[in-house]
Amino acid sequence: MTNPVYQKAVEELEALLSPRVVSRSLQQGLKQIGKGPDDVNLRDIENILKSQIYRQLQATLPSAQAKEVVKDIVEKLKAIEPQKLAKSEEFSLEQQNRALNELRAALRPFNLYFEWPETQKLRSQLKLLEAEQEAGHDAHKLLVSARKQLKELEQKLEDQLVTQARDLSELEAAFAQVKRLGGPKVRRLENLTGQIRSAQHNRQLAPAEVERARKIATDLRKLLESSVVVDDRRLQEMPSSTAVNIETDGLLEIDNAENSPFNIDTAELSPEISARLLLIDIESERRDLADLATEFNNLLNYKPELNAQFVQQRETLDRQTSLGEALGQLREHLVQAQGDLRRELQLELREIQRQLNAMDTRIDNDELSLALQVSLGILETTIPAYTDVQYLRDLYRFTREREVELATGSEQAAATETALKQQESEVQRSEQIAELHQLESELRPYQGLDSDNVVRLNELLAAARKLVDQELPVENLSQGWLLLNNIRDTVTRRAADFEPRLDAAKKAFEPISKLNNEDAAIVKRILGHLESQREVFYKVSPVVQSQLEASLTKAEGLIETLKEQFEATRSIANQLVSKNVLDDILGIFSTGPGETKQVLKSEPSAGETPPLYEQKSKSAEFNSWLEDYLAQDGLSGAAMFSSSGELVAGRLKLEPVKLNDTLEKLEHDNRNLSKELKLGDMRLMTVETPGHFITTIWPMPQYRLVFILGNPVIFGAVLQNLREDLPRLRGLLSGLKLA
């Protein structure tokens, strides 16, 4: 280490505190001023000693003794090569101008986020720095504050990029689900996802594109879930604003303006599908509500009573009720409330400025003046942080008290013992106000963590705030710093566990990653997202770290569930193999008795005529109903079997008895699997083989309906038709007599 001032400070502090505590406290101080150990000077070290180190010493020493220790260390540092030290501490406009230019360059990328309060604060600080530089003044304190603000701005961008990466992952998964629908909306979703991916690669935010993409993805997911069927019977039922085309690749082409909803008539859908559509809406609204709370978090700090509206909306969603227009109305209300608050703060601060300009020049109000100018600059476009305005109000109240004392002539008795005690009390109160603001500011990154210490510290700060407002001394701020250190230690410890946990989760998921179900897809998406954020994990705020840890915890829980499912599935698969059931299901597609088994292609070879098995029931109406399905393109066979295995009606190119027996075995084993995994009753069974897609449904306990599709793309359409026809089908089956 080449910096003698920093080295001496470390030596003195390690004689009092543990090396780990010294290192952490110094690093926190250096981070705030944007410097390293080699380029820090005596003034910087003195500021760190009087803030981070002093607070750490208070945890083990009485306040008065801690002050003496800091004072003693500062004196020792000043004794290091006085001539060289004086030269290094000499104020330089050139150095200040260089630092100012560095801050200007660092701010430039954030002009994209002009509306952020953090951006506006740094812009205001730079304007003041430019004025001080032009006047030839030393603005060291303002420079340190601006560097600290830049760190907050950079961290916010990292936080937002992590959120955008998660959005991108979810949008890519949604696109993979809906891309087979085709059409302008699907293409628009693909384009928007590409734009977001490009922005993420360039470390830029694209909030408008994310919002539009999420809206389109929700609409398309609902459309896919409702399984809109394209045929002559359903085409005229679709919204008039929607045009449908069938392309040669079998995609469902839906032409619809980007911002036009599909207006799916849920009254015509089954209760089950309507419930799934509602869940998609609720999922989207829950995310929108969370985004709204984040966007207006600053406002909620000023007006905590508005939180009640968010609680009410969350309770509505928890009752599985859509918010509908209420979400938009809440946004309008918040926008109005923020506009009103901004105007109120402007009036309040301008009045403070007016009174400040008229105050006695003997009063030191530089800190208040600086805070006032910065906040007024922010108010040109948005509202400042609540803690900054509170600090400004505290400074103004304290300055007014000093003005009153001067006006009553108390300064004339400056030599008396009473006056000296009064001055000492004023200094102590000024320090407490500054310390309270510092503690509130340093807690801000941890607000939102699920932590008992955060709750306790907030309660302590609220009590301290009341004492300050009542002009009473605050005695327990040292306890507050102790709680903050405990919070930081917990966050650091949990952060250190993140990468090992992620590696372990990836390793545990690898053997079961081939499972084809929703939980496996979720785990794959979560682990992919977390892996992409590995390098920035230590750059983001503690709250975002906590969110990433929560995602990892969710993935770990799902992996354990998937392991159980994997073992149960493998057990069932072994049973199927041992019973030759898989051979049977492939065997029903063999070319004929006595020949080598081979799976038929979707169409027979030239000169090959598969046998046709056909059975009519005595109900002409039921026969007509079944023929309507058989007439659909891609449906190569359909049959209704009785519980005894008899072919009631249908037309097949497969041997009916063998087909029914094989499906019955599969049904038995799959029902056992559902029972073991506690998945509920089985309503549908599908088997996919090369060239065929077999679906089994039980419209009534005594009947088994089988569809054989050559093209699985139409599966959703067939299923939706069947769901709508189910009441009619049950009526037909109730009166059906075997042929």
XYZ file of C-alpha atoms in Angstrom:
739
model
C 0.000 0.000 0.000
C 1.596 3.321 -1.088
C -0.765 5.773 0.662
C 0.746 6.537 4.116
C -2.403 8.271 5.372
C -4.642 5.289 4.605
C -2.053 2.823 5.935
C -1.699 4.717 9.218
C -5.495 4.893 9.615
C -5.754 1.113 9.173
C -3.015 0.496 11.754
C -4.657 2.749 14.355
C -8.115 1.298 13.809
C -7.057 -2.349 13.918
C -5.692 -1.670 17.410
C -9.286 -0.881 18.433
C -11.523 -3.000 16.164
C -11.286 -6.323 14.370
C -9.590 -6.217 10.935
C -12.833 -7.406 9.302
C -14.850 -4.535 10.805
C -12.136 -2.004 9.908
C -11.946 -3.240 6.313
C -15.724 -3.219 5.866
C -16.180 0.255 7.384
C -13.378 1.794 5.321
C -14.629 0.164 2.125
C -18.117 1.536 2.728
C -16.698 5.017 3.202
C -14.496 4.792 0.105
C -17.434 3.523 -1.950
C -19.495 6.565 -0.985
C -16.830 9.044 -2.129
C -15.871 7.066 -5.224
C -12.197 6.667 -4.340
C -9.739 3.876 -3.593
C -7.096 3.416 -0.863
C -4.316 4.800 -3.072
C -5.928 8.132 -4.008
C -7.755 8.960 -0.770
C -6.465 12.013 1.125
C -6.513 13.202 4.721
C -9.763 15.109 4.341
C -11.472 12.007 2.894
C -10.147 9.808 5.708
C -11.245 12.353 8.290
C -14.800 12.309 6.883
C -14.852 8.494 6.966
C -13.538 8.470 10.537
C -16.249 10.883 11.626
C -19.013 8.872 9.956
C -18.582 5.120 9.403
C -15.780 4.590 11.937
C -17.320 6.807 14.620
C -20.594 4.908 14.384
C -18.749 1.602 14.637
C -16.871 2.784 17.721
C -20.142 3.827 19.352
C -21.145 0.169 19.411
C -18.317 -0.567 21.888
C -17.514 2.809 23.519
C -19.503 5.679 25.042
C -20.159 8.475 22.540
C -17.824 10.952 24.248
C -14.961 8.435 24.302
C -15.596 7.461 20.658
C -15.281 11.129 19.664
C -11.978 11.421 21.497
C -10.638 8.318 19.770
C -11.530 9.704 16.323
C -10.013 13.086 17.207
C -6.802 11.412 18.387
C -6.463 9.357 15.168
C -7.000 12.463 13.023
C -4.212 14.277 14.902
C -1.863 11.333 14.345
C -2.659 11.341 10.626
C -1.936 15.056 10.395
C 1.525 14.422 11.856
C 2.583 12.339 8.845
C 5.216 14.305 6.847
C 3.505 17.696 7.373
C 5.027 19.370 4.279
C 4.124 16.531 1.933
C 0.684 16.227 3.497
C 0.002 19.951 3.127
C 0.937 19.793 -0.541
C -1.350 16.811 -1.192
C -4.224 18.561 0.588
C -3.829 21.792 -1.373
C -7.047 22.732 -3.145
C -6.783 22.496 -6.921
C -9.389 23.847 -9.327
C -7.824 21.677 -11.993
C -8.423 18.502 -9.975
C -11.973 19.584 -9.185
C -12.655 20.336 -12.837
C -11.305 16.922 -13.819
C -13.619 15.262 -11.293
C -16.529 17.327 -12.611
C -15.851 16.200 -16.186
C -15.718 12.579 -15.040
C -19.124 12.974 -13.407
C -20.552 14.604 -16.561
C -19.344 11.660 -18.656
C -20.724 9.157 -16.151
C -24.122 10.883 -16.172
C -24.453 10.877 -19.974
C -25.842 7.300 -20.350
C -28.466 8.095 -17.714
C -30.005 10.835 -19.831
C -32.132 7.993 -21.203
C -33.742 7.834 -17.761
C -34.366 11.542 -17.344
C -37.530 10.979 -15.292
C -35.760 9.094 -12.486
C -35.495 11.134 -9.246
C -31.949 9.801 -8.850
C -31.004 11.194 -12.266
C -32.550 14.564 -11.483
C -30.690 14.762 -8.180
C -27.325 14.142 -9.817
C -28.120 16.678 -12.556
C -28.947 19.271 -9.897
C -25.730 18.507 -8.020
C -23.683 18.891 -11.199
C -25.281 22.285 -11.917
C -24.225 23.463 -8.456
C -20.746 21.989 -8.940
C -20.394 23.835 -12.236
C -21.367 27.093 -10.545
C -18.877 26.520 -7.718
C -16.147 25.619 -10.198
C -16.813 28.742 -12.252
C -16.634 30.860 -9.082
C -13.352 29.212 -8.081
C -14.750 27.714 -4.877
C -13.766 24.472 -3.173
C -16.815 22.166 -3.483
C -15.310 19.032 -1.958
C -18.372 18.153 0.114
C -20.702 18.574 -2.853
C -18.328 16.519 -5.004
C -18.416 13.656 -2.491
C -22.218 13.817 -2.397
C -22.417 13.719 -6.210
C -20.136 10.682 -6.376
C -22.300 8.914 -3.831
C -25.392 9.769 -5.879
C -23.753 8.348 -9.010
C -23.226 5.049 -7.171
C -26.933 4.955 -6.278
C -27.846 5.668 -9.898
C -25.577 2.921 -11.205
C -27.052 0.460 -8.718
C -30.600 1.348 -9.757
C -29.709 0.644 -13.391
C -28.268 -2.741 -12.390
C -31.480 -3.496 -10.475
C -33.641 -2.570 -13.440
C -31.518 -4.639 -15.836
C -31.991 -7.691 -13.617
C -35.758 -7.124 -13.678
C -35.701 -6.658 -17.453
C -33.692 -9.878 -17.861
C -36.400 -11.711 -15.926
C -39.088 -10.120 -18.113
C -37.178 -11.152 -21.222
C -36.925 -14.740 -19.997
C -40.675 -14.868 -19.343
C -41.509 -13.276 -22.707
C -39.311 -15.754 -24.572
C -41.091 -18.607 -22.790
C -44.477 -17.084 -23.650
C -43.477 -16.684 -27.303
C -42.436 -20.329 -27.467
C -45.953 -21.212 -26.270
C -47.926 -19.030 -28.673
C -45.767 -18.892 -31.807
C -47.755 -21.673 -33.509
C -50.736 -19.333 -33.612
C -49.020 -17.163 -36.209
C -50.325 -13.780 -37.323
C -49.353 -10.123 -36.867
C -49.657 -10.171 -33.093
C -47.307 -13.128 -32.798
C -44.850 -11.446 -35.167
C -45.143 -8.230 -33.183
C -44.385 -10.131 -29.980
C -41.355 -11.687 -31.655
C -40.121 -8.256 -32.821
C -40.621 -6.661 -29.416
C -38.840 -9.541 -27.709
C -35.936 -9.068 -30.122
C -35.791 -5.344 -29.324
C -35.762 -6.059 -25.597
C -33.043 -8.686 -26.067
C -30.932 -6.164 -28.002
C -31.462 -3.480 -25.342
C -30.474 -5.938 -22.608
C -27.321 -6.836 -24.527
C -26.458 -3.112 -24.741
C -27.251 -2.642 -21.028
C -30.158 -0.336 -21.786
C -33.736 -0.409 -20.550
C -36.758 -0.707 -22.833
C -39.734 -0.306 -20.461
C -42.245 0.673 -23.159
C -41.361 -2.380 -25.249
C -41.601 -4.644 -22.194
C -45.036 -3.292 -21.305
C -46.375 -3.763 -24.849
C -44.847 -7.228 -25.171
C -46.338 -8.376 -21.878
C -49.771 -7.134 -22.920
C -49.589 -8.953 -26.256
C -48.239 -12.113 -24.601
C -51.150 -12.117 -22.152
C -53.680 -11.744 -24.981
C -52.075 -14.539 -26.983
C -51.841 -16.865 -23.988
C -55.556 -16.353 -23.369
C -56.300 -17.023 -27.023
C -54.232 -20.196 -26.970
C -55.831 -21.337 -23.715
C -59.314 -20.801 -25.121
C -58.318 -22.968 -28.138
C -60.097 -20.891 -30.763
C -61.142 -23.313 -33.511
C -61.029 -22.375 -37.137
C -63.791 -24.004 -39.128
C -66.985 -22.840 -40.830
C -68.985 -23.337 -37.650
C -66.734 -21.238 -35.386
C -65.376 -18.691 -37.851
C -68.509 -16.579 -37.774
C -68.413 -16.577 -33.964
C -65.056 -14.787 -33.774
C -64.916 -11.014 -33.079
C -65.634 -8.908 -36.121
C -62.273 -7.126 -35.659
C -60.430 -10.426 -36.093
C -59.599 -12.031 -39.416
C -58.460 -15.633 -39.675
C -56.285 -17.254 -42.308
C -55.105 -20.819 -42.682
C -51.597 -21.170 -44.048
C -50.089 -24.236 -45.628
C -47.952 -24.954 -42.575
C -51.019 -25.446 -40.404
C -50.557 -22.290 -38.328
C -53.581 -20.481 -37.001
C -53.177 -16.983 -38.518
C -54.973 -14.269 -36.552
C -54.888 -10.738 -37.924
C -55.555 -8.254 -35.180
C -54.270 -4.793 -34.361
C -51.593 -4.816 -31.668
C -53.620 -2.902 -29.136
C -56.973 -4.551 -29.873
C -57.961 -7.255 -27.380
C -59.342 -10.503 -28.717
C -62.611 -10.064 -26.804
C -63.007 -13.764 -26.141
C -66.586 -14.439 -25.098
C -66.073 -16.417 -21.890
C -69.815 -17.116 -21.678
C -69.415 -19.605 -24.536
C -66.450 -21.374 -22.940
C -66.451 -24.186 -20.435
C -66.080 -23.194 -16.754
C -62.681 -24.880 -16.675
C -61.292 -22.785 -19.544
C -62.880 -19.610 -18.193
C -61.141 -20.254 -14.867
C -57.782 -20.661 -16.614
C -58.289 -17.409 -18.528
C -59.082 -15.672 -15.245
C -55.841 -16.983 -13.739
C -53.874 -15.524 -16.662
C -55.546 -12.146 -16.090
C -54.866 -12.285 -12.354
C -51.220 -13.227 -12.921
C -50.795 -10.262 -15.282
C -52.605 -7.855 -12.955
C -50.578 -8.975 -9.944
C -47.393 -8.136 -11.836
C -48.814 -4.793 -13.017
C -49.793 -3.927 -9.441
C -46.278 -4.722 -8.182
C -44.760 -2.575 -10.942
C -47.114 0.252 -9.985
C -45.989 0.076 -6.350
C -42.342 0.220 -7.473
C -42.970 3.125 -9.838
C -44.698 5.199 -7.143
C -42.599 4.019 -4.192
C -41.324 7.556 -3.598
C -44.884 8.869 -3.363
C -45.873 6.087 -0.947
C -43.079 7.155 1.420
C -44.678 10.612 1.629
C -48.239 9.321 1.823
C -48.240 5.881 3.475
C -52.053 5.987 3.635
C -52.050 5.209 -0.112
C -50.615 1.781 0.735
C -54.104 0.809 1.888
C -55.276 0.888 -1.716
C -52.526 -1.526 -2.745
C -53.406 -3.837 0.139
C -57.045 -3.774 -0.958
C -56.142 -4.587 -4.565
C -53.872 -7.460 -3.505
C -56.653 -8.905 -1.353
C -58.987 -8.719 -4.358
C -56.489 -10.696 -6.457
C -56.015 -13.202 -3.629
C -59.773 -13.846 -3.821
C -59.231 -14.819 -7.480
C -61.097 -11.725 -8.680
C -59.823 -9.631 -11.583
C -59.167 -5.952 -10.922
C -60.396 -4.914 -14.348
C -60.615 -1.146 -14.704
C -59.713 -0.591 -11.024
C -56.005 -0.971 -11.854
C -56.110 1.835 -14.406
C -58.102 3.999 -12.010
C -55.480 3.442 -9.305
C -52.728 4.591 -11.673
C -54.680 7.744 -12.532
C -55.167 8.456 -8.826
C -51.441 8.005 -8.098
C -50.409 10.245 -10.994
C -52.779 12.935 -9.704
C -51.524 12.541 -6.119
C -47.880 12.807 -7.208
C -48.606 15.925 -9.256
C -50.386 17.535 -6.297
C -47.525 16.620 -3.942
C -44.934 18.042 -6.337
C -46.752 21.378 -6.450
C -47.119 21.419 -2.644
C -43.399 20.743 -2.163
C -42.471 23.446 -4.655
C -44.501 26.003 -2.711
C -43.048 24.833 0.611
C -39.433 24.877 -0.530
C -39.718 28.193 -2.336
C -41.062 29.714 0.863
C -38.093 28.253 2.765
C -35.794 29.718 0.119
C -37.421 33.135 0.487
C -36.973 33.091 4.240
C -33.434 31.751 3.940
C -32.466 34.685 1.729
C -33.730 37.089 4.398
C -31.932 35.423 7.323
C -29.108 36.916 9.371
C -25.859 36.414 7.470
C -24.135 35.314 10.694
C -26.081 32.057 10.591
C -24.267 29.187 8.879
C -26.847 27.846 6.436
C -24.611 26.425 3.716
C -25.864 22.847 4.249
C -29.492 23.960 4.112
C -28.891 26.105 1.036
C -27.239 23.198 -0.780
C -30.026 20.741 0.116
C -32.634 23.311 -0.919
C -31.148 23.964 -4.356
C -30.780 20.252 -5.087
C -34.384 19.483 -4.086
C -35.789 22.408 -6.082
C -33.886 21.139 -9.116
C -35.443 17.686 -8.730
C -38.915 19.218 -8.337
C -38.713 20.631 -11.844
C -39.651 17.175 -13.119
C -40.435 14.844 -10.207
C -40.359 14.548 -6.402
C -37.197 14.114 -4.270
C -36.601 11.234 -1.879
C -38.671 11.557 1.270
C -35.629 11.318 3.581
C -33.924 14.194 1.699
C -36.933 16.458 2.218
C -37.149 15.444 5.880
C -33.493 16.363 6.347
C -34.086 19.689 4.643
C -37.009 20.408 6.974
C -34.882 19.486 10.010
C -32.115 21.842 8.882
C -34.604 24.634 8.283
C -36.190 24.169 11.734
C -32.757 24.212 13.368
C -31.712 27.300 11.410
C -34.889 29.108 12.463
C -34.113 28.289 16.097
C -30.648 29.837 15.704
C -32.200 32.911 14.146
C -34.589 33.313 17.080
C -31.716 32.999 19.546
C -29.755 35.686 17.752
C -32.796 37.922 17.631
C -33.284 37.651 21.425
C -29.705 38.746 22.029
C -28.389 35.493 23.441
C -25.226 35.936 21.391
C -24.240 38.882 23.585
C -23.698 36.517 26.513
C -21.320 34.321 24.592
C -18.740 34.350 27.372
C -21.086 33.093 30.062
C -21.227 29.462 31.145
C -24.924 29.236 30.160
C -24.186 30.440 26.644
C -21.376 27.928 26.260
C -23.683 25.110 27.313
C -26.286 26.376 24.872
C -23.759 26.396 22.044
C -22.662 22.872 22.953
C -26.305 21.727 22.936
C -26.824 23.304 19.511
C -23.767 21.558 18.111
C -24.954 18.246 19.554
C -28.424 18.686 18.077
C -26.994 19.610 14.682
C -24.866 16.463 14.747
C -27.862 14.341 15.728
C -29.938 15.735 12.864
C -27.140 14.923 10.414
C -26.633 11.483 11.933
C -30.351 10.674 11.815
C -30.467 11.634 8.133
C -27.368 9.557 7.431
C -28.860 6.527 9.162
C -32.169 6.922 7.296
C -30.299 7.237 3.984
C -28.120 4.195 4.600
C -31.129 2.097 5.566
C -32.921 3.001 2.326
C -31.299 0.242 0.180
C -32.497 -2.352 2.700
C -36.111 -1.193 2.902
C -38.342 -3.968 1.635
C -36.233 -6.820 3.020
C -38.077 -9.414 5.057
C -36.001 -8.815 8.177
C -36.838 -8.318 11.853
C -33.839 -6.010 12.174
C -35.186 -3.770 9.391
C -38.508 -3.541 11.231
C -36.783 -2.752 14.535
C -34.567 -0.123 12.941
C -37.548 1.560 11.302
C -39.286 1.671 14.678
C -36.169 3.150 16.285
C -35.892 5.810 13.558
C -39.568 6.713 13.903
C -39.087 7.246 17.647
C -35.917 9.286 17.022
C -37.738 11.376 14.441
C -40.401 12.295 17.005
C -37.724 13.398 19.472
C -36.001 15.564 16.861
C -39.321 17.141 15.890
C -39.918 17.939 19.567
C -36.404 19.461 19.831
C -35.378 16.794 22.338
C -32.028 14.936 22.413
C -31.753 11.493 20.832
C -29.800 8.985 22.887
C -30.071 5.637 21.048
C -28.788 6.242 17.506
C -25.751 4.083 18.303
C -28.189 1.180 18.701
C -29.496 2.025 15.246
C -26.045 1.700 13.711
C -25.644 -1.627 15.467
C -28.897 -2.862 13.902
C -27.789 -1.603 10.490
C -24.504 -3.477 10.809
C -26.425 -6.642 11.708
C -28.588 -6.171 8.592
C -25.484 -5.716 6.451
C -23.813 -8.797 7.961
C -26.897 -10.908 7.242
C -27.087 -9.680 3.639
C -23.369 -10.324 3.124
C -23.614 -13.832 4.569
C -26.628 -14.749 2.432
C -25.008 -13.272 -0.671
C -21.933 -15.445 -0.136
C -24.169 -18.541 -0.251
C -25.853 -17.584 -3.538
C -23.357 -18.951 -6.065
C -22.759 -22.294 -4.281
C -26.542 -22.758 -3.996
C -27.006 -21.929 -7.688
C -24.311 -24.420 -8.710
C -25.888 -27.106 -6.510
C -29.357 -26.445 -7.959
C -28.075 -26.686 -11.533
C -26.343 -29.963 -10.742
C -29.465 -31.374 -9.066
C -31.681 -30.349 -11.984
C -29.501 -31.820 -14.722
C -30.673 -35.470 -14.394
C -34.364 -34.450 -14.430
C -34.152 -31.575 -16.930
C -35.719 -33.727 -19.664
C -39.037 -33.912 -17.827
C -41.681 -32.378 -20.043
C -43.978 -30.520 -17.659
C -44.676 -26.999 -16.488
C -42.603 -27.214 -13.305
C -39.536 -28.362 -15.230
C -39.978 -25.486 -17.678
C -40.229 -23.017 -14.777
C -37.063 -24.367 -13.145
C -35.192 -24.220 -16.434
C -36.257 -20.600 -16.958
C -35.390 -19.558 -13.381
C -31.958 -21.198 -13.408
C -31.202 -19.704 -16.820
C -32.137 -16.246 -15.568
C -30.107 -16.603 -12.373
C -27.075 -17.855 -14.277
C -27.257 -14.810 -16.566
C -27.215 -12.556 -13.470
C -24.356 -14.316 -11.694
C -21.765 -11.664 -12.555
C -23.925 -8.706 -11.491
C -25.308 -10.273 -8.312
C -22.940 -8.313 -6.072
C -23.618 -5.046 -7.923
C -27.369 -4.943 -7.374
C -29.199 -3.685 -4.296
C -29.884 -5.941 -1.300
C -33.593 -6.003 -2.183
C -32.910 -7.296 -5.710
C -30.419 -9.795 -4.281
C -33.221 -10.978 -2.016
C -35.535 -11.363 -5.022
C -32.932 -13.458 -6.845
C -32.447 -15.582 -3.709
C -36.231 -16.053 -3.494
C -36.280 -17.243 -7.117
C -33.505 -19.686 -6.326
C -35.433 -20.946 -3.286
C -38.486 -21.492 -5.496
C -36.386 -23.431 -8.008
C -34.882 -25.569 -5.242
C -38.362 -26.475 -3.971
C -39.567 -27.366 -7.464
C -36.481 -29.499 -8.051
C -37.287 -31.583 -4.986
C -40.854 -32.049 -6.259
C -39.581 -32.965 -9.720
C -37.221 -35.532 -8.225
C -40.181 -37.266 -6.603
C -42.153 -37.131 -9.843
C -39.162 -38.414 -11.799
C -38.770 -41.416 -9.509
C -42.490 -42.189 -9.632
C -42.568 -41.811 -13.426
C -39.542 -44.062 -13.826
C -41.192 -46.648 -11.606
C -44.341 -46.592 -13.751
C -42.264 -46.702 -16.929
C -40.460 -49.783 -15.662
C -43.819 -51.393 -14.994
C -44.962 -50.578 -18.535
C -41.825 -52.064 -20.012
C -42.112 -55.181 -17.866
C -45.711 -55.648 -19.013
C -44.801 -55.050 -22.695
C -47.402 -52.279 -22.824
C -45.102 -50.017 -24.811
C -44.587 -52.791 -27.338
C -48.358 -53.134 -27.556
C -48.953 -49.450 -28.251
C -46.395 -49.541 -31.037
C -47.676 -52.885 -32.217
C -51.147 -51.587 -32.989
C -49.593 -49.596 -35.818
C -47.877 -52.636 -37.402
C -48.584 -53.451 -41.026
C -50.290 -56.765 -40.385
C -50.200 -60.177 -38.708
C -47.026 -62.162 -39.054
C -45.013 -59.270 -40.477
C -42.111 -57.399 -38.861
C -43.549 -54.544 -36.762
C -42.980 -51.117 -38.192
C -44.758 -47.875 -37.423
C -47.005 -46.618 -40.211
C -46.303 -43.213 -41.674
C -49.116 -40.693 -41.578
C -50.129 -41.985 -45.028
C -49.775 -45.573 -46.350
C -47.221 -46.390 -49.010
C -48.266 -46.814 -52.623
C -50.304 -49.979 -53.139
C -50.772 -50.456 -49.400
C -54.392 -50.485 -48.198
C -54.797 -50.620 -44.416
C -57.874 -52.494 -43.175
C -60.819 -50.307 -42.226
C -62.875 -51.093 -39.139
C -66.233 -49.330 -39.057
C -69.219 -49.611 -36.728
C -72.495 -47.682 -36.688
C -74.723 -47.253 -33.671
C -78.532 -47.408 -33.892
C -78.690 -43.675 -33.156
C -78.560 -41.712 -36.392
C -78.027 -38.525 -34.401
C -74.980 -39.948 -32.628
C -73.594 -41.311 -35.921
C -73.989 -37.843 -37.456
C -72.233 -36.263 -34.471
C -69.274 -38.639 -34.842
C -69.123 -38.111 -38.638
C -68.761 -34.365 -38.082
C -65.533 -35.025 -36.221
C -64.277 -37.612 -38.698
C -64.733 -35.054 -41.468
C -62.119 -32.752 -39.920
C -58.743 -32.610 -41.672
C -56.006 -34.364 -39.715
C -58.377 -36.712 -37.851
C -57.656 -40.227 -39.122
C -59.933 -42.144 -36.797
C -62.507 -41.907 -34.010
C -64.240 -44.529 -31.903
C -66.529 -44.874 -28.883
C -65.913 -47.946 -26.715
C -68.102 -49.224 -23.914
C -66.651 -50.051 -20.493
C -66.718 -53.721 -21.519
C -64.403 -52.957 -24.487
C -67.087 -53.245 -27.202
C -66.838 -50.873 -30.187
C -70.075 -48.843 -29.957
C -69.448 -46.726 -33.042
C -66.548 -45.393 -35.047
C -64.199 -45.749 -37.966
C -60.609 -46.955 -37.485
C -57.644 -48.180 -39.493
C -56.481 -50.039 -36.374
C -57.703 -53.305 -34.875
C -60.323 -52.112 -32.296
C -59.928 -54.832 -29.649
C -56.159 -54.509 -29.494
C -56.390 -50.701 -29.420
C -58.919 -50.735 -26.578
C -57.008 -53.321 -24.535
C -53.741 -51.416 -24.863
C -55.306 -48.094 -23.940
C -57.030 -49.732 -20.984
C -53.666 -50.914 -19.615
C -52.188 -47.445 -20.074
C -55.193 -45.888 -18.405
C -54.829 -48.145 -15.375
C -51.123 -47.361 -14.945
C -51.585 -43.629 -15.522
C -54.363 -43.442 -12.954
C -52.018 -45.101 -10.464
C -49.350 -42.555 -11.371
C -51.774 -39.665 -10.829
C -52.727 -41.100 -7.476
C -49.118 -41.562 -6.353
C -48.189 -38.014 -7.365
C -51.436 -36.617 -5.899
C -52.299 -34.973 -9.227
C -56.058 -35.488 -8.973
C -58.380 -37.356 -11.291
C -57.196 -38.019 -14.842
C -59.502 -36.354 -17.380
C -57.512 -36.873 -20.555
C -54.834 -39.267 -21.785
C -52.658 -38.726 -24.843
C -50.097 -40.975 -26.494
C -47.837 -39.650 -29.227
C -46.025 -42.020 -31.569
C -44.257 -41.320 -34.839
C -47.018 -40.161 -37.172
C -49.937 -40.527 -34.725
C -51.454 -38.711 -31.779
C -53.967 -40.774 -29.755
C -56.300 -39.001 -27.347
C -58.593 -40.763 -24.881
C -61.456 -39.015 -23.073
C -64.138 -40.357 -20.750
C -67.335 -38.376 -21.418
C -69.207 -40.727 -19.071
C -67.883 -43.461 -16.716
C -69.170 -46.283 -18.955
C -67.708 -44.931 -22.208
C -64.233 -44.308 -23.636
C -63.917 -41.912 -26.616
C -60.748 -42.246 -28.722
C -59.475 -39.848 -31.387
C -56.499 -40.645 -33.625
C -54.872 -37.626 -35.247
C -52.341 -37.651 -38.020
C -51.605 -33.961 -37.355
C -51.277 -33.052 -33.640
C -51.555 -29.303 -34.454
C -55.368 -29.617 -34.503
C -55.463 -31.275 -31.076
C -56.466 -28.033 -29.309
C -59.223 -27.364 -31.795
C -60.684 -30.867 -31.462
C -60.514 -30.678 -27.689
C -62.251 -27.298 -27.553
C -65.038 -28.506 -29.836
C -65.495 -31.547 -27.656
C -65.668 -29.472 -24.468
C -68.409 -27.368 -25.986
C -70.257 -30.459 -27.248
C -69.932 -32.355 -23.980
C -73.492 -31.670 -22.676
C -74.973 -32.735 -26.004
C -72.710 -35.802 -26.194
C -73.742 -36.954 -22.751
C -77.374 -36.621 -23.772
C -76.770 -38.744 -26.864
C -74.885 -41.376 -24.877
C -77.613 -41.567 -22.230
C -80.108 -42.730 -24.835
C -77.668 -44.746 -26.902
C -78.274 -48.444 -27.540
C -75.554 -50.718 -28.782
C -75.657 -51.675 -32.446
